[in-house]
Amino acid sequence: MDKKEMEKQVIENYQNDERMMVLIYAQWCINNDLDPTTLYEKAYPGQSKNDTLTEALELTVPKKESDEIPDQTVLHVLQLFGNDDLAFVVQEMIENRDK
């Protein structure tokens, strides 16, 4: 594998991981009766439509068909990909839910 192929593979792996992060976030929202798009817009006001989120929403399943996604898991993956603003909004939702 030459350098160009390796770079391409690294980019593809990152993009796949990023899509998985968005799917985890979207499914967590569904499982907690939250609208993933609304939370995203709260974290990133004025940002254009997120196509990756739209694609992930098509892959989510109803709450009753989903495995539980722990709060810490969604927070961790959001922060891992630099989505600190979204992680902050998710943390607020968790705190409000637990009151």
Short mmCIF file of C-alpha atoms in Angstrom, two decimals:
data_model
loop_
_atom_site.label_atom_id
_atom_site.label_comp_id
_atom_site.label_asym_id
_atom_site.label_seq_id
_atom_site.Cartn_x
_atom_site.Cartn_y
_atom_site.Cartn_z
CA MET A 1 0.00 0.00 0.00
CA ASP A 2 1.55 3.30 -1.04
CA LYS A 3 1.30 6.57 0.87
CA LYS A 4 -1.64 7.88 -1.17
CA GLU A 5 -3.66 4.67 -0.64
CA MET A 6 -2.83 4.73 3.07
CA GLU A 7 -4.01 8.34 3.40
CA LYS A 8 -7.21 7.47 1.56
CA GLN A 9 -7.79 4.51 3.90
CA VAL A 10 -7.22 6.66 6.99
CA ILE A 11 -9.72 9.25 5.72
CA GLU A 12 -12.31 6.57 4.91
CA ASN A 13 -11.88 4.99 8.35
CA TYR A 14 -12.33 8.37 10.05
CA GLN A 15 -15.46 9.11 8.01
CA ASN A 16 -16.91 5.69 8.87
CA ASP A 17 -16.17 6.26 12.55
CA GLU A 18 -17.72 9.71 12.37
CA ARG A 19 -20.90 8.26 10.81
CA MET A 20 -21.03 5.71 13.65
CA MET A 21 -20.71 8.53 16.19
CA VAL A 22 -23.63 10.36 14.59
CA LEU A 23 -25.71 7.17 14.56
CA ILE A 24 -24.97 6.57 18.27
CA TYR A 25 -26.03 10.15 19.03
CA ALA A 26 -29.21 9.90 16.94
CA GLN A 27 -30.24 6.55 18.44
CA TRP A 28 -29.52 7.81 21.97
CA CYS A 29 -31.84 10.76 21.28
CA ILE A 30 -34.58 8.45 19.99
CA ASN A 31 -34.16 6.20 23.03
CA ASN A 32 -34.57 9.24 25.31
CA ASP A 33 -37.56 10.72 23.45
CA LEU A 34 -35.50 13.65 22.16
CA ASP A 35 -35.32 15.09 18.65
CA PRO A 36 -31.72 14.74 17.39
CA THR A 37 -32.12 17.59 14.90
CA THR A 38 -33.46 20.00 17.52
CA LEU A 39 -30.60 19.27 19.91
CA TYR A 40 -28.08 19.62 17.09
CA GLU A 41 -29.54 23.00 16.11
CA LYS A 42 -29.40 24.11 19.74
CA ALA A 43 -25.71 23.22 19.90
CA TYR A 44 -24.88 24.69 16.51
CA PRO A 45 -27.37 27.50 15.79
CA GLY A 46 -27.28 28.86 12.28
CA GLN A 47 -25.35 25.93 10.90
CA SER A 48 -26.66 24.42 7.70
CA LYS A 49 -28.46 21.08 7.60
CA ASN A 50 -26.25 18.16 8.64
CA ASP A 51 -26.46 15.55 5.89
CA THR A 52 -24.69 12.93 8.01
CA LEU A 53 -27.34 13.34 10.72
CA THR A 54 -30.11 13.05 8.13
CA GLU A 55 -28.55 9.82 6.84
CA ALA A 56 -28.14 8.47 10.38
CA LEU A 57 -31.79 9.16 11.20
CA GLU A 58 -32.75 6.82 8.38
CA LEU A 59 -30.78 4.05 10.13
CA THR A 60 -32.24 4.49 13.61
CA VAL A 61 -34.75 2.03 15.00
CA PRO A 62 -37.74 2.63 17.28
CA LYS A 63 -36.91 2.95 20.97
CA LYS A 64 -38.44 -0.43 21.83
CA GLU A 65 -36.21 -2.19 19.26
CA SER A 66 -32.96 -0.54 20.34
CA ASP A 67 -30.40 -1.62 22.87
CA GLU A 68 -29.76 0.90 25.62
CA ILE A 69 -27.00 3.40 24.91
CA PRO A 70 -25.48 4.62 28.18
CA ASP A 71 -25.32 8.38 28.67
CA GLN A 72 -21.56 8.27 29.17
CA THR A 73 -21.09 6.44 25.87
CA VAL A 74 -22.81 9.14 23.82
CA LEU A 75 -20.97 11.89 25.69
CA HIS A 76 -17.64 10.15 25.16
CA VAL A 77 -18.05 9.62 21.42
CA LEU A 78 -19.25 13.19 20.89
CA GLN A 79 -16.22 14.57 22.72
CA LEU A 80 -13.89 12.16 20.95
CA PHE A 81 -14.87 13.76 17.64
CA GLY A 82 -14.69 17.32 18.95
CA ASN A 83 -18.44 17.87 19.26
CA ASP A 84 -18.09 19.52 22.65
CA ASP A 85 -20.99 21.93 22.09
CA LEU A 86 -23.31 19.05 21.28
CA ALA A 87 -21.97 17.05 24.24
CA PHE A 88 -22.77 20.05 26.46
CA VAL A 89 -26.38 20.15 25.20
CA VAL A 90 -26.70 16.38 25.68
CA GLN A 91 -25.33 16.74 29.23
CA GLU A 92 -27.96 19.42 29.93
CA MET A 93 -30.70 17.04 28.73
CA ILE A 94 -29.35 14.28 30.97
CA GLU A 95 -29.29 16.60 33.99
CA ASN A 96 -32.83 17.83 33.30
CA ARG A 97 -34.08 14.27 32.87
CA ASP A 98 -32.51 13.14 36.14
CA LYS A 99 -34.12 15.93 38.21
#
